[in-house]
């Protein structure tokens, strides 16, 4: 079974530039999550989708971050413009059923460095 | 707001020794999870604990939950180098379906 795919693996940009990350969840998984993991900290939920609808985006900095999940499958997370404090690993995860967290599968993440 | 704290943040231990990682959380919870993360890798689910007194064991790792104390422990028995990784606990608070992670414990097992 293929896992959660993310790209790119690494990204280096200058502050005020834009960046986008892509995630392809496990086939059939209705729920998709984007987490931000700053070095030395635990992952923090940015946004949760159920199919193509947003369930929770309370911790998403909406002035600069946006995310979409068209057709309820792939998702993209965008930052525009980036700040130094956005340097982190961005993890995508998916689950078959959003209420059953033990079935949460994580991708390898995209490591973002903002210079 | 649910807060999850782990200690220690860093643990260096010798092979063959025992140790415990602690996870405290601030509000009532339905579920508690333990994850493992190797450098540059995905998070891997280890255990899910659903009720007070729950105990789960796999290999040299054993996790337990005390919901009254809002405390979970991850006990390592006779550590081996392959257990070197960062371990996270994560909690779902009662009434909410948001998974909140602890800060993680970086474990280094040396020969």
Coordinates of N, CA, C and O in Angstrom, one line a residue, chain A residues 22-92:
Chain A
X22 N 2.9 20.1 -1.7 CA 1.9 19.2 -2.3 C 1.8 18.0 -1.5 O 2.8 17.5 -1.0
X23 N 0.6 17.4 -1.4 CA 0.4 16.2 -0.6 C -0.6 15.3 -1.4 O -1.7 15.8 -1.8
X24 N -0.3 14.0 -1.5 CA -1.2 13.0 -2.0 C -1.4 12.0 -0.9 O -0.6 11.2 -0.6
X25 N -2.6 12.0 -0.4 CA -2.9 11.1 0.7 C -3.0 9.6 0.2 O -3.0 9.3 -1.0
X26 N -3.2 8.7 1.2 CA -3.4 7.3 0.9 C -4.8 7.2 0.2 O -5.8 7.9 0.6
X27 N -4.8 6.4 -0.8 CA -6.1 6.3 -1.6 C -7.2 5.9 -0.7 O -7.1 4.9 0.1
X28 N -8.3 6.6 -0.9 CA -9.5 6.3 -0.1 C -9.7 7.0 1.2 O -10.7 6.9 1.9
X29 N -8.6 7.7 1.6 CA -8.6 8.4 2.9 C -9.4 9.7 2.8 O -9.0 10.6 2.0
X30 N -10.4 9.9 3.6 CA -11.3 11.0 3.5 C -10.7 12.3 4.2 O -11.0 13.4 3.8
X31 N -9.9 12.0 5.2 CA -9.5 13.1 6.0 C -8.0 13.4 5.8 O -7.2 12.5 5.7
X32 N -7.7 14.7 5.6 CA -6.3 15.1 5.3 C -5.9 16.2 6.3 O -6.8 17.1 6.5
X33 N -4.7 16.2 6.8 CA -4.2 17.1 7.8 C -2.9 17.7 7.3 O -2.1 17.0 6.7
X34 N -2.7 19.0 7.6 CA -1.4 19.6 7.5 C -1.0 20.1 8.9 O -1.7 20.7 9.6
X35 N 0.3 19.6 9.2 CA 0.9 20.0 10.5 C 2.2 20.8 10.2 O 2.9 20.5 9.2
X36 N 2.5 21.7 11.1 CA 3.7 22.4 11.1 C 4.6 21.9 12.3 O 4.1 22.0 13.4
X37 N 5.8 21.5 12.0 CA 6.7 21.1 13.1 C 7.9 21.9 13.1 O 8.8 21.8 12.2
X38 N 8.0 22.8 14.0 CA 9.2 23.7 14.2 C 10.2 22.9 15.0 O 9.9 22.0 15.8
X39 N 11.5 23.1 14.6 CA 12.6 22.3 15.2 C 12.5 22.3 16.7 O 12.4 23.4 17.4
X40 N 12.5 21.1 17.3 CA 12.5 21.0 18.8 C 11.1 21.0 19.4 O 10.9 21.0 20.6
X41 N 10.1 21.1 18.5 CA 8.7 21.1 19.0 C 7.9 20.0 18.4 O 8.3 19.3 17.4
X42 N 6.7 19.7 19.0 CA 5.8 18.7 18.4 C 5.0 19.3 17.3 O 4.9 20.5 17.1
X43 N 4.5 18.5 16.4 CA 3.7 19.0 15.3 C 2.5 19.8 15.8 O 1.8 19.4 16.8
X44 N 2.1 20.8 15.0 CA 1.0 21.6 15.3 C 0.0 21.6 14.2 O 0.4 21.9 13.0
X45 N -1.2 21.3 14.4 CA -2.2 21.2 13.3 C -2.5 22.6 12.8 O -2.8 23.5 13.5
X46 N -2.4 22.7 11.4 CA -2.7 23.9 10.7 C -4.1 23.8 10.2 O -4.9 24.8 10.3
X47 N -4.4 22.7 9.5 CA -5.7 22.6 8.9 C -6.1 21.2 8.7 O -5.2 20.3 8.5
X48 N -7.4 20.9 8.8 CA -7.9 19.6 8.6 C -9.0 19.6 7.6 O -10.0 20.4 7.7
X49 N -9.0 18.7 6.6 CA -10.0 18.6 5.6 C -10.7 17.3 5.8 O -10.2 16.2 6.1
X50 N -12.0 17.3 5.5 CA -12.8 16.1 5.4 C -13.4 16.1 4.0 O -14.2 17.0 3.6
X51 N -12.9 15.2 3.2 CA -13.1 15.3 1.7 C -12.5 16.6 1.2 O -11.4 16.9 1.5
X52 N -13.3 17.5 0.6 CA -12.8 18.7 0.1 C -13.3 19.9 1.0 O -13.1 21.1 0.6
X53 N -13.9 19.6 2.2 CA -14.3 20.7 3.1 C -13.4 20.8 4.3 O -12.8 19.9 4.7
X54 N -13.3 22.1 4.7 CA -12.4 22.4 5.9 C -13.2 22.1 7.2 O -14.3 22.5 7.4
X55 N -12.5 21.2 8.0 CA -13.1 20.9 9.3 C -12.6 21.8 10.4 O -13.3 22.3 11.3
X56 N -11.3 22.1 10.4 CA -10.6 22.9 11.4 C -9.5 23.7 10.8 O -8.6 23.0 10.2
X57 N -9.5 25.0 10.8 CA -8.4 25.8 10.4 C -8.1 26.9 11.4 O -7.6 28.0 11.0
X58 N -8.4 26.6 12.6 CA -8.3 27.7 13.7 C -6.9 28.1 13.9 O -6.6 29.2 14.4
X59 N -5.9 27.3 13.6 CA -4.5 27.7 13.8 C -3.7 28.0 12.6 O -2.5 28.1 12.6
X60 N -4.4 28.2 11.5 CA -3.8 28.5 10.2 C -3.7 30.0 10.1 O -4.7 30.7 10.2
X61 N -2.5 30.6 10.0 CA -2.3 32.0 9.8 C -2.9 32.5 8.5 O -2.1 32.5 7.5
X62 N -4.1 32.8 8.4 CA -4.8 33.0 7.2 C -4.3 34.2 6.4 O -4.7 34.3 5.2
X63 N -3.6 35.1 7.0 CA -3.1 36.3 6.3 C -2.0 35.9 5.3 O -1.7 36.6 4.3
X64 N -1.4 34.7 5.5 CA -0.3 34.3 4.7 C -0.4 32.9 4.2 O 0.3 32.5 3.2
X65 N -1.1 32.0 4.9 CA -1.2 30.6 4.6 C -2.5 30.4 3.9 O -3.6 30.9 4.4
X66 N -2.5 29.5 3.0 CA -3.8 29.0 2.4 C -3.6 27.6 2.0 O -2.5 27.1 1.7
X67 N -4.7 26.8 2.0 CA -4.7 25.4 1.6 C -5.9 25.1 0.9 O -7.0 25.7 1.1
X68 N -5.8 24.1 0.0 CA -7.0 23.7 -0.7 C -6.9 22.2 -1.0 O -5.8 21.6 -1.0
X69 N -8.0 21.6 -1.1 CA -8.1 20.1 -1.4 C -9.2 20.0 -2.5 O -10.3 19.6 -2.2
X70 N -8.8 20.2 -3.7 CA -9.7 20.1 -4.8 C -10.1 18.6 -5.0 O -9.2 17.8 -5.0
X71 N -11.3 18.4 -5.3 CA -11.8 17.0 -5.6 C -11.6 16.0 -4.5 O -11.7 14.8 -4.7
X72 N -11.3 16.5 -3.3 CA -11.2 15.7 -2.2 C -10.0 14.7 -2.2 O -10.1 13.7 -1.4
X73 N -9.0 14.9 -3.0 CA -7.9 14.0 -3.0 C -6.6 14.7 -2.6 O -6.3 14.9 -1.5
X74 N -5.8 15.2 -3.7 CA -4.6 15.9 -3.4 C -4.9 17.2 -2.7 O -5.9 17.8 -2.8
X75 N -3.8 17.7 -2.0 CA -3.9 19.0 -1.4 C -2.7 19.8 -1.6 O -1.6 19.3 -1.7
X76 N -2.8 21.1 -1.6 CA -1.7 22.0 -1.6 C -1.7 23.0 -0.4 O -2.8 23.5 -0.1
X77 N -0.6 23.3 0.1 CA -0.5 24.3 1.2 C 0.4 25.4 0.6 O 1.5 25.1 0.2
X78 N 0.0 26.6 0.7 CA 0.8 27.7 0.2 C 1.1 28.8 1.3 O 0.3 29.0 2.2
X79 N 2.3 29.4 1.2 CA 2.7 30.4 2.1 C 3.0 31.6 1.2 O 3.9 31.5 0.3
X80 N 2.4 32.8 1.4 CA 2.7 33.9 0.6 C 2.3 35.2 1.4 O 1.1 35.4 1.7
X81 N 3.3 36.0 1.8 CA 4.7 35.8 1.7 C 5.3 35.1 2.9 O 4.7 35.2 4.0
X82 N 6.4 34.4 2.7 CA 7.0 33.7 3.8 C 7.8 34.6 4.7 O 8.3 35.6 4.3
X83 N 7.8 34.2 6.0 CA 8.6 34.9 7.0 C 9.6 33.9 7.6 O 9.5 32.7 7.5
X84 N 10.6 34.5 8.3 CA 11.7 33.7 8.8 C 11.1 32.6 9.8 O 11.6 31.4 9.8
X85 N 10.1 33.0 10.5 CA 9.5 32.0 11.5 C 8.7 30.9 10.9 O 8.2 30.0 11.6
X86 N 8.5 30.9 9.6 CA 7.9 29.8 8.9 C 8.8 28.6 8.6 O 8.4 27.6 8.2
X87 N 10.1 28.8 8.9 CA 11.0 27.7 8.8 C 10.6 26.5 9.7 O 10.5 26.7 10.9
X88 N 10.4 25.4 9.1 CA 9.8 24.3 9.8 C 9.7 23.1 8.8 O 9.9 23.2 7.6
X89 N 9.3 22.0 9.4 CA 8.9 20.8 8.5 C 7.4 20.8 8.4 O 6.7 20.9 9.5
X90 N 6.8 20.7 7.2 CA 5.4 20.7 7.0 C 5.0 19.2 6.7 O 5.4 18.7 5.7
X91 N 4.2 18.7 7.6 CA 3.8 17.3 7.5 C 2.4 17.2 7.0 O 1.5 17.9 7.5
X92 N 2.2 16.3 6.1 CA 0.8 16.0 5.7 C 0.5 14.6 6.3 O 1.3 13.7 6.4

